């Protein structure tokens, strides 16, 4: 994008630093800073905009800190010097209380300055300063952006770029999923191979028995005390299974429990309903449900004495012998 400069814009505090060729608090020959900077892809537009947004925020904080002295430190004296300036601020009743307020205000302002200095010299900004110094040296000390002002709000621009990047990732993921679905539905016998590979993993507490109907099976979760019936649905002119449906099999004379219904609701609201491998991995995540704590609150039961029946797929899956294994986080309904 043509609106992104090749280096950070000078700020009210950075122009004089650029003239001197060195950033205060950052060593010129800092090996750690150079190493960190070299590991960053400075050709990335998002990286450049993110760095500019951080520097822009630093300048905003500088303008706020400039009010610390003398206005900020002397704030408790405002009601005394001008009673109309701050009608909601009461005047200290005694000199000792006024002194105490002045001390407290001074400490708070000093703490703000120290926090700012900590961020300025911190590891998050170090690679940026190193990159700025390198660009200044390359330009023989000339300003990277001669106008000396910010040309746009880089925080807003960063949000727009991240949103576009996320949209692009979702599109790529959707295309990948479509390709997987076509491949999975291209062979009616593929589902049996998927079941065999799953059974070879010998997951404790799970037993699978193929049903008498085509594309059907029963799955027993011994530790959870549940039996699930899985059946594949077909659509006209589409080979293989278009969707796998799950229901709980309760013993005669007993209705499904609240726990079973909660698990069924989660299983049947899953994504990738055409993906049997995904479904089997998701079902296996319930094998130890009575001893698996919630990922978020780390407790087994919540305040309503409910187990974590919600399953959320983890962003990174495991691959074993060219077979992808899906992993899930366990969550209470009120933690999801």
Short mmCIF file of C-alpha atoms in Angstrom, two decimals:
data_model
loop_
_atom_site.label_atom_id
_atom_site.label_comp_id
_atom_site.label_asym_id
_atom_site.label_seq_id
_atom_site.Cartn_x
_atom_site.Cartn_y
_atom_site.Cartn_z
CA UNK A 1 0.00 0.00 0.00
CA UNK A 2 1.47 3.27 -1.13
CA UNK A 3 0.38 5.13 2.02
CA UNK A 4 2.77 3.17 4.24
CA UNK A 5 6.17 4.86 4.59
CA UNK A 6 9.34 2.81 4.58
CA UNK A 7 10.24 3.92 8.10
CA UNK A 8 8.57 5.31 11.22
CA UNK A 9 7.41 8.91 11.04
CA UNK A 10 9.25 11.37 13.30
CA UNK A 11 7.35 12.44 16.37
CA UNK A 12 7.66 15.48 18.59
CA UNK A 13 10.19 13.57 20.63
CA UNK A 14 11.83 11.57 17.88
CA UNK A 15 12.92 14.28 15.43
CA UNK A 16 15.69 15.48 17.72
CA UNK A 17 16.73 11.85 18.29
CA UNK A 18 17.03 11.32 14.55
CA UNK A 19 19.17 14.44 14.22
CA UNK A 20 21.61 12.95 16.71
CA UNK A 21 21.45 9.55 15.08
CA UNK A 22 20.76 7.70 18.32
CA UNK A 23 17.72 6.89 20.42
CA UNK A 24 18.15 7.73 24.15
CA UNK A 25 18.19 4.64 26.30
CA UNK A 26 19.10 2.37 23.37
CA UNK A 27 22.69 1.43 22.73
CA UNK A 28 23.93 1.93 19.20
CA UNK A 29 25.75 -1.39 19.11
CA UNK A 30 23.18 -3.46 21.00
CA UNK A 31 23.65 -6.99 19.73
CA UNK A 32 20.38 -8.16 21.30
CA UNK A 33 18.46 -5.37 19.61
CA UNK A 34 20.05 -6.10 16.24
CA UNK A 35 19.33 -9.81 16.57
CA UNK A 36 15.69 -9.15 17.44
CA UNK A 37 15.34 -6.68 14.59
CA UNK A 38 16.86 -9.13 12.11
CA UNK A 39 14.29 -11.75 13.06
CA UNK A 40 11.43 -9.43 12.09
CA UNK A 41 10.14 -9.31 8.54
CA UNK A 42 10.40 -5.60 7.80
CA UNK A 43 9.09 -6.23 4.29
CA UNK A 44 5.69 -7.02 5.80
CA UNK A 45 3.22 -4.16 5.50
CA UNK A 46 1.40 -5.28 8.65
CA UNK A 47 4.69 -5.29 10.59
CA UNK A 48 5.54 -1.76 9.43
CA UNK A 49 2.09 -0.41 10.24
CA UNK A 50 2.07 -2.14 13.65
CA UNK A 51 5.43 -0.57 14.47
CA UNK A 52 4.24 2.86 13.33
CA UNK A 53 1.11 2.47 15.47
CA UNK A 54 3.28 1.78 18.52
CA UNK A 55 5.42 4.86 17.86
CA UNK A 56 2.33 6.96 17.28
CA UNK A 57 0.94 5.83 20.63
CA UNK A 58 4.25 6.73 22.29
CA UNK A 59 3.96 10.26 20.93
CA UNK A 60 0.41 10.54 22.25
CA UNK A 61 1.65 9.50 25.68
CA UNK A 62 4.47 12.07 25.45
CA UNK A 63 1.92 14.86 24.95
CA UNK A 64 0.00 13.62 27.99
CA UNK A 65 3.16 13.43 30.12
CA UNK A 66 4.10 16.99 29.15
CA UNK A 67 1.16 18.13 31.26
CA UNK A 68 2.61 16.41 34.35
CA UNK A 69 4.83 19.40 35.16
CA UNK A 70 3.74 21.77 36.41
CA UNK A 71 -0.03 21.41 35.79
CA UNK A 72 -0.38 17.77 36.77
CA UNK A 73 1.76 17.92 39.90
CA UNK A 74 0.06 21.11 41.11
CA UNK A 75 -3.46 19.85 40.46
CA UNK A 76 -4.43 19.83 44.19
CA UNK A 77 -3.77 23.61 44.26
CA UNK A 78 -6.27 24.39 41.48
CA UNK A 79 -9.33 24.68 43.79
CA UNK A 80 -7.40 27.17 45.92
CA UNK A 81 -6.23 29.38 43.05
CA UNK A 82 -9.46 29.15 41.07
CA UNK A 83 -12.63 27.90 42.75
CA UNK A 84 -14.57 27.92 39.45
CA UNK A 85 -12.01 25.82 37.57
CA UNK A 86 -12.94 22.54 39.23
CA UNK A 87 -16.20 22.80 41.21
CA UNK A 88 -16.27 19.06 41.97
CA UNK A 89 -12.78 19.14 43.54
CA UNK A 90 -12.84 19.97 47.24
CA UNK A 91 -10.16 22.05 48.90
CA UNK A 92 -7.89 20.28 51.38
CA UNK A 93 -9.06 21.13 54.89
CA UNK A 94 -5.59 21.41 56.44
CA UNK A 95 -2.06 22.14 55.19
CA UNK A 96 -1.01 18.60 56.11
CA UNK A 97 -3.79 17.11 53.95
CA UNK A 98 -2.80 19.44 51.11
CA UNK A 99 0.81 18.31 51.46
CA UNK A 100 -0.34 14.70 51.42
CA UNK A 101 -2.36 15.26 48.22
CA UNK A 102 0.60 17.01 46.58
CA UNK A 103 2.90 14.10 47.51
CA UNK A 104 0.40 11.55 46.20
CA UNK A 105 -0.10 13.43 42.93
CA UNK A 106 3.66 13.77 42.43
CA UNK A 107 4.19 10.05 43.04
CA UNK A 108 1.44 9.13 40.57
CA UNK A 109 2.88 11.41 37.88
CA UNK A 110 6.37 10.04 38.48
CA UNK A 111 5.01 6.50 38.24
CA UNK A 112 3.45 7.35 34.87
CA UNK A 113 6.79 8.66 33.61
CA UNK A 114 8.64 5.58 34.85
CA UNK A 115 6.09 3.30 33.17
CA UNK A 116 6.54 5.21 29.93
CA UNK A 117 10.33 4.89 30.17
CA UNK A 118 9.95 1.16 30.83
CA UNK A 119 7.93 0.74 27.63
CA UNK A 120 10.31 3.00 25.68
CA UNK A 121 13.33 0.91 26.66
CA UNK A 122 11.43 -2.40 26.75
CA UNK A 123 12.06 -5.47 24.57
CA UNK A 124 8.92 -4.83 22.48
CA UNK A 125 10.22 -1.48 21.21
CA UNK A 126 13.91 -2.45 20.99
CA UNK A 127 13.69 -4.04 17.51
CA UNK A 128 11.80 -1.00 16.24
CA UNK A 129 14.43 1.42 17.56
CA UNK A 130 17.17 -0.73 16.02
CA UNK A 131 15.40 -0.66 12.67
CA UNK A 132 14.90 3.12 12.89
CA UNK A 133 18.60 3.65 13.68
CA UNK A 134 19.60 1.44 10.77
CA UNK A 135 17.38 3.40 8.39
CA UNK A 136 18.79 6.71 9.71
CA UNK A 137 22.34 5.50 9.12
CA UNK A 138 21.40 4.40 5.60
CA UNK A 139 19.99 7.86 4.88
CA UNK A 140 23.06 9.65 6.33
CA UNK A 141 21.07 11.12 9.20
CA UNK A 142 18.26 12.59 7.12
CA UNK A 143 14.69 12.53 8.43
CA UNK A 144 12.80 9.47 7.29
CA UNK A 145 9.65 11.52 6.77
CA UNK A 146 10.59 15.18 6.15
CA UNK A 147 7.10 16.56 6.88
CA UNK A 148 7.66 15.83 10.59
CA UNK A 149 3.97 14.99 11.13
CA UNK A 150 1.86 11.85 11.09
CA UNK A 151 0.06 11.50 7.79
CA UNK A 152 -2.61 9.10 9.07
CA UNK A 153 -3.84 7.18 12.10
CA UNK A 154 -1.82 3.98 11.92
CA UNK A 155 -3.85 2.27 14.63
CA UNK A 156 -6.94 2.47 12.39
CA UNK A 157 -4.92 1.39 9.35
CA UNK A 158 -3.56 -1.60 11.30
CA UNK A 159 -7.08 -2.73 12.23
CA UNK A 160 -8.10 -2.53 8.57
CA UNK A 161 -5.08 -4.57 7.47
CA UNK A 162 -5.63 -7.21 10.16
CA UNK A 163 -9.30 -7.47 9.18
CA UNK A 164 -8.35 -7.94 5.53
CA UNK A 165 -5.73 -10.54 6.49
CA UNK A 166 -8.26 -12.44 8.59
CA UNK A 167 -10.74 -12.43 5.73
CA UNK A 168 -8.05 -13.76 3.42
CA UNK A 169 -7.17 -16.54 5.88
CA UNK A 170 -10.83 -17.53 6.24
CA UNK A 171 -11.19 -17.72 2.47
CA UNK A 172 -8.10 -19.92 2.17
CA UNK A 173 -9.39 -22.13 4.99
CA UNK A 174 -12.77 -22.45 3.28
CA UNK A 175 -11.13 -23.43 -0.01
CA UNK A 176 -8.99 -26.01 1.78
CA UNK A 177 -12.03 -27.44 3.55
CA UNK A 178 -13.96 -27.63 0.29
CA UNK A 179 -11.11 -29.59 -1.28
CA UNK A 180 -11.00 -31.96 1.71
CA UNK A 181 -14.76 -32.50 1.56
CA UNK A 182 -14.67 -33.36 -2.15
CA UNK A 183 -11.84 -35.82 -1.53
CA UNK A 184 -13.61 -37.43 1.44
CA UNK A 185 -16.86 -37.84 -0.50
CA UNK A 186 -15.21 -39.21 -3.62
CA UNK A 187 -15.02 -42.77 -2.28
CA UNK A 188 -17.78 -44.58 -0.41
CA UNK A 189 -15.28 -47.00 1.13
CA UNK A 190 -13.05 -44.30 2.59
CA UNK A 191 -15.06 -44.08 5.83
CA UNK A 192 -14.10 -47.65 6.79
CA UNK A 193 -10.40 -46.80 6.44
CA UNK A 194 -10.88 -43.75 8.67
CA UNK A 195 -12.52 -45.89 11.36
CA UNK A 196 -9.74 -48.50 11.17
CA UNK A 197 -7.01 -45.87 11.56
CA UNK A 198 -8.86 -44.38 14.53
CA UNK A 199 -9.21 -47.78 16.23
CA UNK A 200 -5.49 -48.45 15.73
CA UNK A 201 -4.72 -45.53 18.06
CA UNK A 202 -6.21 -47.59 20.93
CA UNK A 203 -7.66 -44.64 22.83
CA UNK A 204 -8.57 -45.85 26.36
CA UNK A 205 -12.27 -45.93 27.21
CA UNK A 206 -13.53 -46.01 23.58
CA UNK A 207 -14.96 -48.95 21.69
CA UNK A 208 -16.37 -48.85 18.13
CA UNK A 209 -18.67 -51.45 16.58
CA UNK A 210 -19.78 -51.12 12.96
CA UNK A 211 -23.55 -51.17 12.54
CA UNK A 212 -25.70 -53.32 10.29
CA UNK A 213 -26.80 -50.36 8.21
CA UNK A 214 -24.43 -48.84 5.67
CA UNK A 215 -22.35 -45.96 7.02
CA UNK A 216 -23.33 -46.64 10.65
CA UNK A 217 -21.54 -47.53 13.88
CA UNK A 218 -21.94 -47.56 17.63
CA UNK A 219 -19.38 -45.87 19.86
CA UNK A 220 -19.19 -46.71 23.57
CA UNK A 221 -17.62 -44.22 25.98
CA UNK A 222 -17.02 -46.54 28.92
CA UNK A 223 -15.85 -43.95 31.47
CA UNK A 224 -18.65 -41.55 30.55
CA UNK A 225 -21.25 -44.35 30.62
CA UNK A 226 -22.58 -43.42 27.18
CA UNK A 227 -23.30 -45.14 23.90
CA UNK A 228 -23.43 -43.02 20.76
CA UNK A 229 -24.94 -44.02 17.43
CA UNK A 230 -23.30 -42.48 14.37
CA UNK A 231 -24.91 -42.66 10.94
CA UNK A 232 -23.88 -41.16 7.62
CA UNK A 233 -26.44 -39.32 5.50
CA UNK A 234 -26.25 -39.32 1.70
CA UNK A 235 -27.50 -36.84 -0.86
CA UNK A 236 -28.56 -37.62 -4.39
CA UNK A 237 -25.82 -37.48 -7.03
CA UNK A 238 -23.13 -37.06 -4.32
CA UNK A 239 -20.79 -40.04 -3.69
CA UNK A 240 -19.89 -40.89 -0.12
CA UNK A 241 -21.44 -39.29 2.96
CA UNK A 242 -22.59 -35.67 2.97
CA UNK A 243 -23.10 -35.49 6.76
CA UNK A 244 -22.55 -37.65 9.85
CA UNK A 245 -25.31 -37.50 12.47
CA UNK A 246 -24.95 -38.48 16.12
CA UNK A 247 -27.51 -39.48 18.74
CA UNK A 248 -27.32 -40.99 22.19
CA UNK A 249 -28.63 -44.47 22.86
CA UNK A 250 -30.22 -44.60 26.30
CA UNK A 251 -31.11 -47.91 28.00
CA UNK A 252 -34.75 -49.00 27.66
CA UNK A 253 -37.02 -47.09 29.99
CA UNK A 254 -34.58 -44.21 30.52
CA UNK A 255 -34.48 -40.84 28.80
CA UNK A 256 -31.15 -39.23 27.90
CA UNK A 257 -29.59 -37.42 30.84
CA UNK A 258 -28.83 -33.68 30.94
CA UNK A 259 -25.14 -34.53 30.44
CA UNK A 260 -25.90 -36.66 27.38
CA UNK A 261 -28.13 -34.00 25.85
CA UNK A 262 -25.48 -31.34 26.40
CA UNK A 263 -22.86 -33.51 24.68
CA UNK A 264 -25.24 -34.25 21.79
CA UNK A 265 -25.97 -30.56 21.29
CA UNK A 266 -22.26 -29.81 21.05
CA UNK A 267 -21.51 -32.72 18.73
CA UNK A 268 -24.36 -31.91 16.36
CA UNK A 269 -23.50 -28.21 16.22
CA UNK A 270 -19.91 -28.94 15.20
CA UNK A 271 -18.31 -27.67 11.98
CA UNK A 272 -17.09 -30.09 9.27
CA UNK A 273 -20.14 -32.35 9.61
CA UNK A 274 -18.98 -34.26 6.56
CA UNK A 275 -15.63 -35.11 8.20
CA UNK A 276 -15.75 -38.46 10.01
CA UNK A 277 -12.17 -38.18 11.28
CA UNK A 278 -13.04 -34.82 12.85
CA UNK A 279 -16.14 -36.32 14.49
CA UNK A 280 -14.27 -39.30 15.91
CA UNK A 281 -11.59 -37.06 17.42
CA UNK A 282 -14.28 -34.83 18.90
CA UNK A 283 -16.09 -37.82 20.41
CA UNK A 284 -12.82 -39.14 21.84
CA UNK A 285 -12.37 -35.82 23.68
CA UNK A 286 -15.31 -36.90 25.87
CA UNK A 287 -13.69 -40.22 26.85
CA UNK A 288 -12.47 -38.79 30.18
CA UNK A 289 -15.16 -36.13 30.63
CA UNK A 290 -15.63 -36.98 34.31
CA UNK A 291 -11.98 -36.19 35.03
CA UNK A 292 -11.16 -33.51 32.43
CA UNK A 293 -11.19 -29.97 33.91
CA UNK A 294 -12.28 -26.85 32.07
CA UNK A 295 -9.48 -25.26 30.06
CA UNK A 296 -10.52 -21.74 31.08
CA UNK A 297 -11.39 -21.96 34.81
CA UNK A 298 -9.33 -25.17 35.44
CA UNK A 299 -12.16 -26.62 37.53
CA UNK A 300 -13.92 -29.92 36.90
CA UNK A 301 -17.41 -28.63 37.73
CA UNK A 302 -18.75 -25.09 37.70
CA UNK A 303 -21.01 -23.40 40.25
CA UNK A 304 -23.99 -25.30 38.82
CA UNK A 305 -22.15 -28.62 39.33
CA UNK A 306 -21.91 -29.09 35.55
CA UNK A 307 -19.04 -30.82 33.77
CA UNK A 308 -17.25 -29.08 30.85
CA UNK A 309 -19.32 -30.45 27.94
CA UNK A 310 -18.40 -27.80 25.38
CA UNK A 311 -15.59 -28.65 22.97
CA UNK A 312 -13.68 -25.94 21.07
CA UNK A 313 -11.19 -27.00 18.43
CA UNK A 314 -7.61 -25.94 19.05
CA UNK A 315 -6.01 -23.84 16.28
CA UNK A 316 -3.11 -26.28 15.78
CA UNK A 317 -3.67 -29.94 15.01
CA UNK A 318 -1.24 -32.83 15.40
CA UNK A 319 -0.03 -34.85 12.43
CA UNK A 320 0.93 -38.51 12.77
CA UNK A 321 2.02 -40.49 9.71
CA UNK A 322 0.27 -38.08 7.34
CA UNK A 323 -2.89 -38.35 9.48
CA UNK A 324 -4.22 -35.17 11.01
CA UNK A 325 -5.51 -35.46 14.56
CA UNK A 326 -7.83 -32.76 15.86
CA UNK A 327 -7.46 -31.59 19.46
CA UNK A 328 -10.14 -29.85 21.51
CA UNK A 329 -10.37 -27.67 24.60
CA UNK A 330 -12.96 -28.61 27.23
CA UNK A 331 -15.12 -25.74 28.49
CA UNK A 332 -18.11 -25.21 30.77
CA UNK A 333 -21.09 -23.60 29.06
CA UNK A 334 -20.56 -20.41 31.10
CA UNK A 335 -16.83 -20.38 30.25
CA UNK A 336 -17.24 -20.76 26.49
#
